[in-house]
Short mmCIF file of C-alpha atoms and ligand atoms in Angstrom, two decimals:
data_model
loop_
_atom_site.label_atom_id
_atom_site.label_comp_id
_atom_site.label_asym_id
_atom_site.label_seq_id
_atom_site.Cartn_x
_atom_site.Cartn_y
_atom_site.Cartn_z
CA MET W 1 -0.16 -4.27 29.22
CA ASP W 2 1.22 -1.25 28.26
CA ILE W 3 1.68 -0.66 24.43
CA ALA W 4 3.57 1.84 22.30
CA ILE W 5 2.82 1.82 18.79
CA ALA W 6 4.99 3.74 16.01
CA GLY W 7 3.04 4.76 13.38
CA ALA W 8 -0.73 5.85 12.69
CA GLY W 9 -1.15 4.91 9.20
CA ILE W 10 -2.98 1.52 8.46
CA GLY W 11 -1.48 -1.13 10.60
CA GLY W 12 -0.83 1.02 13.73
CA PRO W 13 -4.34 2.26 14.13
CA ALA W 14 -6.16 -1.36 13.52
CA ALA W 15 -3.86 -2.86 15.85
CA GLY W 16 -4.21 -0.21 18.43
CA ALA W 17 -8.00 -0.55 18.11
CA MET W 18 -7.93 -4.32 18.61
CA LEU W 19 -5.77 -4.15 21.53
CA ALA W 20 -7.37 -1.32 23.50
CA GLN W 21 -10.63 -3.37 22.90
CA ALA W 22 -9.03 -6.23 24.54
CA GLY W 23 -8.28 -4.02 27.49
CA HIS W 24 -4.67 -3.14 26.93
CA ASP W 25 -3.36 0.82 27.24
CA VAL W 26 -2.50 1.70 23.90
CA THR W 27 -0.21 4.85 22.83
CA ILE W 28 0.33 5.54 18.99
CA TYR W 29 3.23 8.06 18.25
CA ASP W 30 3.55 9.52 14.82
CA GLN W 31 5.88 11.90 12.91
CA PHE W 32 2.74 13.77 11.23
CA ALA W 33 1.81 17.23 12.78
CA ALA W 34 -1.85 16.33 12.98
CA PRO W 35 -3.55 13.29 12.01
CA ALA W 36 -3.33 12.58 8.22
CA PRO W 37 -2.90 9.83 5.60
CA VAL W 38 -0.61 9.93 2.97
CA GLY W 39 -1.37 8.85 -0.85
CA SER W 40 -4.57 8.52 -3.07
CA GLY W 41 -6.68 5.18 -3.37
CA LEU W 42 -6.01 1.58 -2.78
CA VAL W 43 -7.95 -1.35 -3.25
CA ILE W 44 -8.72 -3.67 -0.24
CA GLN W 45 -8.84 -6.93 -1.70
CA PRO W 46 -10.15 -10.36 -0.12
CA VAL W 47 -7.34 -12.55 0.54
CA GLY W 48 -7.49 -16.20 -0.96
CA PRO W 49 -9.37 -17.70 -4.12
CA ASN W 50 -12.99 -16.28 -3.90
CA ASP W 51 -15.37 -14.15 -5.98
CA THR W 52 -15.44 -11.32 -3.24
CA PRO W 53 -15.00 -8.24 -5.17
CA GLY W 54 -12.16 -5.61 -3.76
CA LEU W 55 -12.93 -2.45 -2.01
CA ALA W 56 -11.39 0.67 -3.52
CA ILE W 57 -11.45 3.46 -1.13
CA HIS W 58 -9.18 6.93 -0.75
CA ARG W 59 -6.53 6.38 1.77
CA SER W 60 -8.46 8.94 3.86
CA ALA W 61 -11.64 7.12 4.12
CA LEU W 62 -9.85 4.13 5.37
CA PHE W 63 -7.65 6.32 7.76
CA ALA W 64 -10.91 8.07 9.16
CA THR W 65 -12.61 4.75 9.89
CA LEU W 66 -9.77 3.35 11.71
CA HIS W 67 -8.82 6.23 13.61
CA GLY W 68 -12.40 6.55 14.52
CA VAL W 69 -12.59 3.06 15.94
CA ALA W 70 -9.12 3.18 17.74
CA VAL W 71 -9.95 6.36 19.25
CA ALA W 72 -13.20 5.39 20.50
CA ALA W 73 -11.58 2.25 21.62
CA GLY W 74 -9.55 4.70 24.06
CA VAL W 75 -6.11 4.78 21.96
CA LYS W 76 -4.19 7.96 22.74
CA VAL W 77 -2.60 9.36 19.12
CA VAL W 78 0.44 11.48 19.91
CA PRO W 79 1.19 13.42 16.92
CA GLY W 80 4.55 15.18 16.28
CA HIS W 81 6.71 12.83 17.35
CA LYS W 82 9.30 11.17 14.97
CA VAL W 83 10.80 7.72 16.07
CA ILE W 84 14.15 7.26 15.69
CA GLY W 85 14.54 3.75 17.12
CA ALA W 86 13.53 1.51 20.02
CA GLN W 87 15.04 -0.34 22.92
CA ALA W 88 13.66 -2.71 25.56
CA GLY W 89 10.14 -1.25 25.27
CA ARG W 90 11.02 2.16 24.90
CA LEU W 91 10.73 4.37 21.94
CA HIS W 92 13.06 7.24 21.26
CA PHE W 93 12.36 10.31 19.16
CA GLU W 94 14.08 12.52 17.46
CA GLY W 95 15.28 15.53 19.40
CA GLY W 96 16.20 13.34 22.27
CA GLY W 97 12.92 12.45 23.54
CA VAL W 98 11.85 8.91 25.10
CA ALA W 99 8.57 7.44 25.78
CA ASP W 100 7.54 5.79 28.84
CA PRO W 101 8.51 2.07 29.29
CA ALA W 102 6.11 0.05 27.50
CA ASP W 103 5.54 -3.71 28.05
CA LEU W 104 5.31 -3.84 24.19
CA VAL W 105 6.19 -1.75 21.30
CA ILE W 106 4.89 -2.13 18.00
CA ASP W 107 6.40 -0.92 15.04
CA ALA W 108 3.96 0.09 12.47
CA SER W 109 5.86 2.79 10.88
CA GLY W 110 5.75 1.75 7.38
CA ALA W 111 8.34 1.51 4.62
CA ARG W 112 10.60 4.12 6.08
CA SER W 113 10.98 2.44 9.72
CA THR W 114 14.09 3.38 11.67
CA ILE W 115 13.28 0.27 14.07
CA SER W 116 12.73 -2.55 11.67
CA PRO W 117 16.11 -4.22 10.44
CA LEU W 118 14.40 -5.00 7.10
CA ARG W 119 16.97 -3.91 4.05
CA ALA W 120 14.42 -4.06 1.28
CA ARG W 121 15.47 -3.87 -2.32
CA ASP W 122 14.50 -1.28 -4.36
CA LEU W 123 12.24 -1.96 -7.38
CA PRO W 124 13.28 -0.51 -10.91
CA HIS W 125 9.80 0.64 -11.74
CA ALA W 126 7.80 3.37 -9.78
CA ALA W 127 4.46 5.35 -10.37
CA ILE W 128 2.94 8.82 -9.94
CA TRP W 129 -0.28 8.88 -8.40
CA GLY W 130 -3.11 11.80 -7.98
CA THR W 131 -6.67 12.04 -6.82
CA VAL W 132 -9.05 13.75 -9.35
CA ASP W 133 -12.76 14.26 -9.88
CA TRP W 134 -14.97 11.38 -11.58
CA PRO W 135 -15.99 13.23 -14.76
CA ASP W 136 -19.52 12.45 -15.84
CA GLY W 137 -20.10 10.49 -18.82
CA CYS W 138 -16.39 9.59 -19.34
CA GLY W 139 -17.55 5.90 -20.45
CA LEU W 140 -15.24 4.07 -17.80
CA PRO W 141 -16.93 1.90 -15.47
CA VAL W 142 -17.26 3.15 -11.88
CA ASP W 143 -16.72 -0.19 -9.92
CA GLU W 144 -13.84 -1.53 -11.80
CA LEU W 145 -10.09 -0.82 -11.76
CA THR W 146 -9.22 0.22 -15.44
CA GLN W 147 -5.77 0.02 -16.80
CA ARG W 148 -4.02 0.41 -20.05
CA TYR W 149 -0.63 -0.89 -21.08
CA ARG W 150 1.85 -0.54 -23.87
CA ARG W 151 4.31 -3.67 -23.10
CA ALA W 152 4.97 -3.23 -19.46
CA ASP W 153 6.89 -0.03 -19.91
CA ARG W 154 3.79 2.23 -19.99
CA MET W 155 1.25 1.96 -17.57
CA ILE W 156 -1.94 4.07 -17.23
CA GLY W 157 -4.79 3.30 -14.41
CA VAL W 158 -7.95 4.65 -13.27
CA LEU W 159 -9.40 3.55 -9.68
CA PRO W 160 -12.94 4.65 -8.78
CA ILE W 161 -12.69 5.42 -4.97
CA GLY W 162 -15.91 6.74 -4.22
CA THR W 163 -16.40 10.06 -2.18
CA LEU W 164 -14.02 11.39 0.78
CA PRO W 165 -15.69 11.58 3.70
CA GLY W 166 -17.74 14.45 4.34
CA GLU W 167 -18.05 15.07 0.24
CA THR W 168 -20.22 14.12 -2.37
CA THR W 169 -18.10 14.31 -5.29
CA GLY W 170 -17.13 11.15 -6.92
CA LYS W 171 -13.29 10.45 -7.05
CA ALA W 172 -10.87 8.64 -9.04
CA ALA W 173 -6.96 7.81 -8.10
CA ILE W 174 -4.93 8.05 -11.28
CA PHE W 175 -1.53 6.28 -11.85
CA TRP W 176 1.31 6.34 -14.48
CA SER W 177 4.18 4.27 -14.48
CA LEU W 178 7.85 5.83 -14.40
CA PRO W 179 11.24 4.31 -14.05
CA ARG W 180 12.55 4.97 -10.45
CA ASP W 181 14.58 7.57 -11.31
CA GLY W 182 12.11 9.25 -14.03
CA HIS W 183 10.11 11.82 -11.93
CA GLU W 184 12.32 14.75 -12.68
CA VAL W 185 12.71 14.05 -16.66
CA TRP W 186 8.71 13.64 -16.37
CA VAL W 187 8.52 17.27 -14.48
CA ARG W 188 10.77 18.94 -17.01
CA CYS W 189 9.12 17.20 -20.20
CA GLY W 190 6.00 19.30 -19.30
CA LEU W 191 2.39 18.41 -18.56
CA ASP W 192 1.26 19.21 -22.33
CA GLY W 193 3.54 16.29 -23.68
CA TRP W 194 2.21 14.16 -21.03
CA ARG W 195 -1.32 14.78 -21.69
CA ASP W 196 -0.77 14.12 -25.42
CA GLU W 197 0.95 10.90 -24.90
CA VAL W 198 -1.75 9.35 -22.44
CA ARG W 199 -4.37 10.70 -24.81
CA ALA W 200 -2.60 8.87 -27.77
CA LEU W 201 -2.49 5.77 -25.55
CA TRP W 202 -5.94 6.03 -24.18
CA PRO W 203 -8.52 8.60 -25.44
CA GLU W 204 -10.96 7.95 -22.36
CA PHE W 205 -8.37 9.06 -20.12
CA ALA W 206 -7.99 12.63 -21.42
CA PRO W 207 -11.05 13.95 -19.06
CA PHE W 208 -8.83 12.67 -16.06
CA ALA W 209 -5.32 13.75 -17.32
CA GLU W 210 -6.79 17.24 -18.14
CA GLN W 211 -7.49 18.03 -14.39
CA ILE W 212 -3.72 17.64 -13.95
CA THR W 213 -2.79 21.28 -14.45
CA GLU W 214 0.36 21.22 -11.58
CA PRO W 215 2.95 18.53 -11.63
CA ALA W 216 3.02 18.68 -7.79
CA GLN W 217 -1.03 17.01 -8.27
CA MET W 218 0.66 13.80 -9.14
CA ALA W 219 2.80 12.38 -6.09
CA MET W 220 5.95 9.85 -6.77
CA ALA W 221 5.80 6.49 -5.20
CA HIS W 222 8.84 4.46 -5.03
CA TYR W 223 8.38 0.35 -4.53
CA SER W 224 10.64 -2.00 -2.80
CA ARG W 225 10.46 -5.47 -1.81
CA GLY W 226 11.52 -7.45 1.13
CA THR W 227 10.72 -9.64 3.94
CA LEU W 228 11.87 -9.83 7.68
CA ARG W 229 12.41 -13.46 8.42
CA ARG W 230 11.74 -12.57 12.43
CA PRO W 231 9.48 -9.70 12.83
CA TRP W 232 10.01 -9.59 16.49
CA GLY W 233 12.39 -8.77 18.64
CA GLU W 234 12.46 -8.00 22.51
CA LYS W 235 9.49 -6.45 23.77
CA LEU W 236 8.96 -5.72 20.08
CA ALA W 237 6.39 -6.66 16.92
CA ILE W 238 6.95 -5.51 13.75
CA ILE W 239 3.99 -5.25 11.43
CA GLY W 240 2.96 -4.03 7.85
CA ASP W 241 5.30 -2.22 5.82
CA ALA W 242 7.87 -2.11 8.14
CA ALA W 243 7.83 -6.04 7.81
CA HIS W 244 7.44 -6.79 4.84
CA ARG W 245 7.17 -4.88 1.75
CA ALA W 246 6.30 -5.27 -2.06
CA SER W 247 4.95 -3.10 -4.98
CA PRO W 248 1.02 -2.74 -5.13
CA GLN W 249 0.63 -4.65 -8.40
CA LEU W 250 -1.34 -7.32 -6.77
CA GLY W 251 -3.06 -4.77 -4.41
CA GLN W 252 -2.91 -6.88 -1.11
CA SER W 253 -0.19 -4.81 1.18
CA ALA W 254 -2.86 -2.71 3.35
CA ASN W 255 -4.60 -6.06 3.73
CA MET W 256 -1.39 -7.82 5.07
CA ALA W 257 -0.92 -4.65 7.44
CA LEU W 258 -4.54 -5.26 8.77
CA LEU W 259 -4.06 -9.32 8.78
CA ASP W 260 -0.61 -8.65 10.55
CA ALA W 261 -2.50 -6.44 13.38
CA ALA W 262 -5.33 -9.02 13.63
CA ALA W 263 -2.94 -12.14 14.02
CA LEU W 264 -0.83 -9.88 16.78
CA ALA W 265 -3.99 -8.99 18.91
CA ALA W 266 -5.24 -12.67 18.59
CA ALA W 267 -1.80 -13.86 19.91
CA LEU W 268 -1.59 -11.51 22.76
CA GLU W 269 -5.55 -12.83 23.65
CA HIS W 270 -3.82 -16.22 24.31
CA THR W 271 -0.54 -15.74 25.96
CA ASP W 272 2.13 -12.93 26.57
CA GLY W 273 5.70 -12.06 26.15
CA ALA W 274 8.10 -13.93 23.72
CA ALA W 275 5.50 -17.09 23.18
CA ALA W 276 3.06 -14.19 21.82
CA LEU W 277 5.41 -12.96 19.62
CA ARG W 278 6.49 -16.41 18.22
CA LEU W 279 2.83 -17.04 17.71
CA TYR W 280 2.27 -14.11 15.68
CA ALA W 281 5.08 -14.61 13.68
CA ALA W 282 3.89 -18.38 12.94
CA ALA W 283 0.40 -17.15 12.23
CA ARG W 284 1.66 -14.62 9.42
CA ARG W 285 4.65 -16.57 7.90
CA TRP W 286 3.15 -18.67 4.79
CA HIS W 287 0.47 -16.09 4.11
CA VAL W 288 3.21 -13.36 3.83
CA ARG W 289 5.98 -15.76 2.14
CA VAL W 290 3.24 -16.85 -0.62
CA TYR W 291 2.15 -13.26 -1.30
CA GLN W 292 5.95 -11.83 -1.47
CA ALA W 293 6.47 -14.81 -4.01
CA MET W 294 3.48 -13.93 -6.16
CA SER W 295 4.57 -10.36 -6.15
CA TRP W 296 8.03 -11.26 -7.14
CA ALA W 297 6.88 -13.07 -9.88
CA PHE W 298 4.06 -11.05 -11.43
CA THR W 299 5.20 -7.39 -10.92
CA PRO W 300 7.75 -7.68 -14.01
CA GLN W 301 4.71 -8.58 -16.09
CA TYR W 302 3.06 -5.15 -15.33
CA GLN W 303 6.14 -3.09 -14.63
CA SER W 304 9.51 -3.68 -16.37
CA ASP W 305 11.22 -3.21 -19.86
CA SER W 306 10.95 -7.09 -20.70
CA ARG W 307 8.99 -7.64 -23.96
CA ILE W 308 8.15 -11.22 -23.68
CA LEU W 309 6.53 -11.22 -19.81
CA PRO W 310 3.82 -8.59 -21.40
CA VAL W 311 2.82 -10.87 -23.95
CA LEU W 312 2.51 -13.94 -21.47
CA ARG W 313 0.27 -11.60 -19.15
CA THR W 314 -2.03 -11.05 -21.89
CA GLY W 315 -2.23 -14.27 -22.98
CA CYS W 316 -3.11 -15.43 -19.45
CA PHE W 317 -5.81 -13.14 -19.18
CA ILE W 318 -7.71 -13.85 -22.60
CA ARG W 319 -7.33 -17.33 -21.43
CA SER W 320 -8.86 -16.59 -18.19
CA VAL W 321 -11.91 -14.28 -19.17
CA ALA W 322 -12.40 -16.77 -22.05
CA CYS W 323 -12.65 -19.37 -19.48
CA ARG W 324 -14.89 -17.56 -17.23
CA ARG W 325 -17.18 -16.97 -20.16
CA CYS W 326 -17.52 -20.34 -21.31
CA ARG W 327 -17.57 -22.21 -17.82
CA ARG W 328 -17.61 -25.36 -19.36
CA CYS W 329 -15.39 -26.61 -17.22
C1 FAD N 1 1.25 4.70 -4.32
C2 FAD N 1 0.62 3.35 -3.42
C3 FAD N 1 -0.25 2.56 -3.87
C4 FAD N 1 -0.66 1.35 -3.08
N1 FAD N 1 -2.00 0.69 -3.39
C5 FAD N 1 -2.25 -0.06 -2.77
C6 FAD N 1 -3.42 -0.88 -2.91
O1 FAD N 1 -4.20 -0.70 -3.62
N2 FAD N 1 -4.05 -1.96 -2.03
C7 FAD N 1 -2.96 -2.50 -1.17
O2 FAD N 1 -3.51 -3.12 -0.49
N3 FAD N 1 -1.85 -1.85 -0.56
C8 FAD N 1 -1.52 -0.41 -1.38
N4 FAD N 1 -0.23 0.23 -1.13
C9 FAD N 1 0.27 -0.55 0.14
C10 FAD N 1 -0.25 0.07 0.83
O3 FAD N 1 -0.41 1.59 1.55
C11 FAD N 1 0.81 -0.32 2.20
O4 FAD N 1 1.33 -1.44 2.52
C12 FAD N 1 -0.01 0.19 3.81
O5 FAD N 1 0.10 1.54 3.75
C13 FAD N 1 1.02 -0.41 4.83
O6 FAD N 1 0.44 0.06 6.20
P1 FAD N 1 1.33 0.45 7.29
O7 FAD N 1 0.57 0.68 8.40
O8 FAD N 1 2.45 -0.52 7.41
O9 FAD N 1 2.41 1.79 7.14
P2 FAD N 1 1.80 3.02 6.59
O10 FAD N 1 0.28 3.17 6.20
O11 FAD N 1 2.78 3.45 5.33
O12 FAD N 1 1.48 3.95 7.91
C14 FAD N 1 2.92 4.30 8.29
C15 FAD N 1 2.79 5.30 9.48
O13 FAD N 1 4.04 5.65 10.25
C16 FAD N 1 4.45 7.12 10.17
N5 FAD N 1 5.68 7.29 10.41
C17 FAD N 1 6.85 6.79 9.21
N6 FAD N 1 7.83 6.70 9.87
C18 FAD N 1 7.91 7.23 11.26
C19 FAD N 1 9.02 7.85 12.31
N7 FAD N 1 9.87 7.73 12.00
N8 FAD N 1 8.27 8.22 13.26
C20 FAD N 1 6.86 8.22 13.45
N9 FAD N 1 5.95 8.06 12.80
C21 FAD N 1 6.56 7.19 11.52
C22 FAD N 1 3.69 7.62 8.76
O14 FAD N 1 3.48 8.96 9.10
C23 FAD N 1 2.34 6.83 8.82
O15 FAD N 1 1.38 7.55 9.28
C24 FAD N 1 -0.13 1.08 -1.86
C25 FAD N 1 1.39 2.00 -1.66
C26 FAD N 1 1.54 2.67 -2.49
C27 FAD N 1 2.93 3.84 -2.30
#
């Protein structure tokens, strides 16, 4: 089949690589001027109850891997094309251009998709994210995500993400929780005040915070929540954040985009047309719903103005750590 994909983030190149390896002719269109990842670190976590640790990496490491595999499989990546819609197997671009007709369009253009009918609900809390060098001797573990909270309205995190492609210096993704409309106030209050606040909350964070000398080093990320009931249409499959969105608290969204891509590729191996799209949707339905429900239930324990939920969260953690240490049951 001729397959046109909108978006070369995580799900797009993953789907493209698997479909090209299966013999399809795949072209990915992205709005970026040249292939490049947006953002900082993320965790790829195993799905389901098991003891396998998650893998924390910089987005560019995942991006480089997925793009390398996609291009090696014969996928064409076309930058500089902002998609404004899709109709009957044809992508429409800003400026009036239209792609050649495809047998299937895959919408992998993420949370700001112009194709997906998903209307997600904005979440009241957001976060600023940055990437800094891992400070030698800082005392924090290099193989764990460490977070500090004050109730659920203050959250600082340090995620060790290894090295960037082609570099040798260890990096950390750092994040700080803000209300959805809090970025302007954070910039206005100045970095000195912020550093004083984070130092008071968590002294070990100081060598990370000191590397932030310009507000622009910390990028604002907004979150939203929503799920498409039917992630497909005429000659159209919708995957990743374009089909379902959640806050990153459970660290599963990138995984979900990869699993969508794998489910779609597997469905197209078995059958084609609307039957394949129905099979894809059915394969993903329950996992997506369960994850979205868990994200809805747990996110306010980590980011909210509630005074009760953080107490429950802390109680659960103490109990789960105590249980793991005692191992009697
Ligand atoms: C701050 C932050 C931290 C996160 N941390 C984690 C984590 O720890 N673990 C985890 O699993 N997930 C995390 N996530 C979520 C994860 O990043 C997303 O779920 C994942 O990137 C979704 O992949 P995707 O392929 O659907 O979309 P994206 O990766 O967003 O890719 C979309 C692509 O489409 C392109 N595009 C967008 N609009 C258009 C258009 N109109 N025309 C053409 N191209 C377009 C973009 O340029 C981009 O390349 C985090 C998200 C954020 C914001």
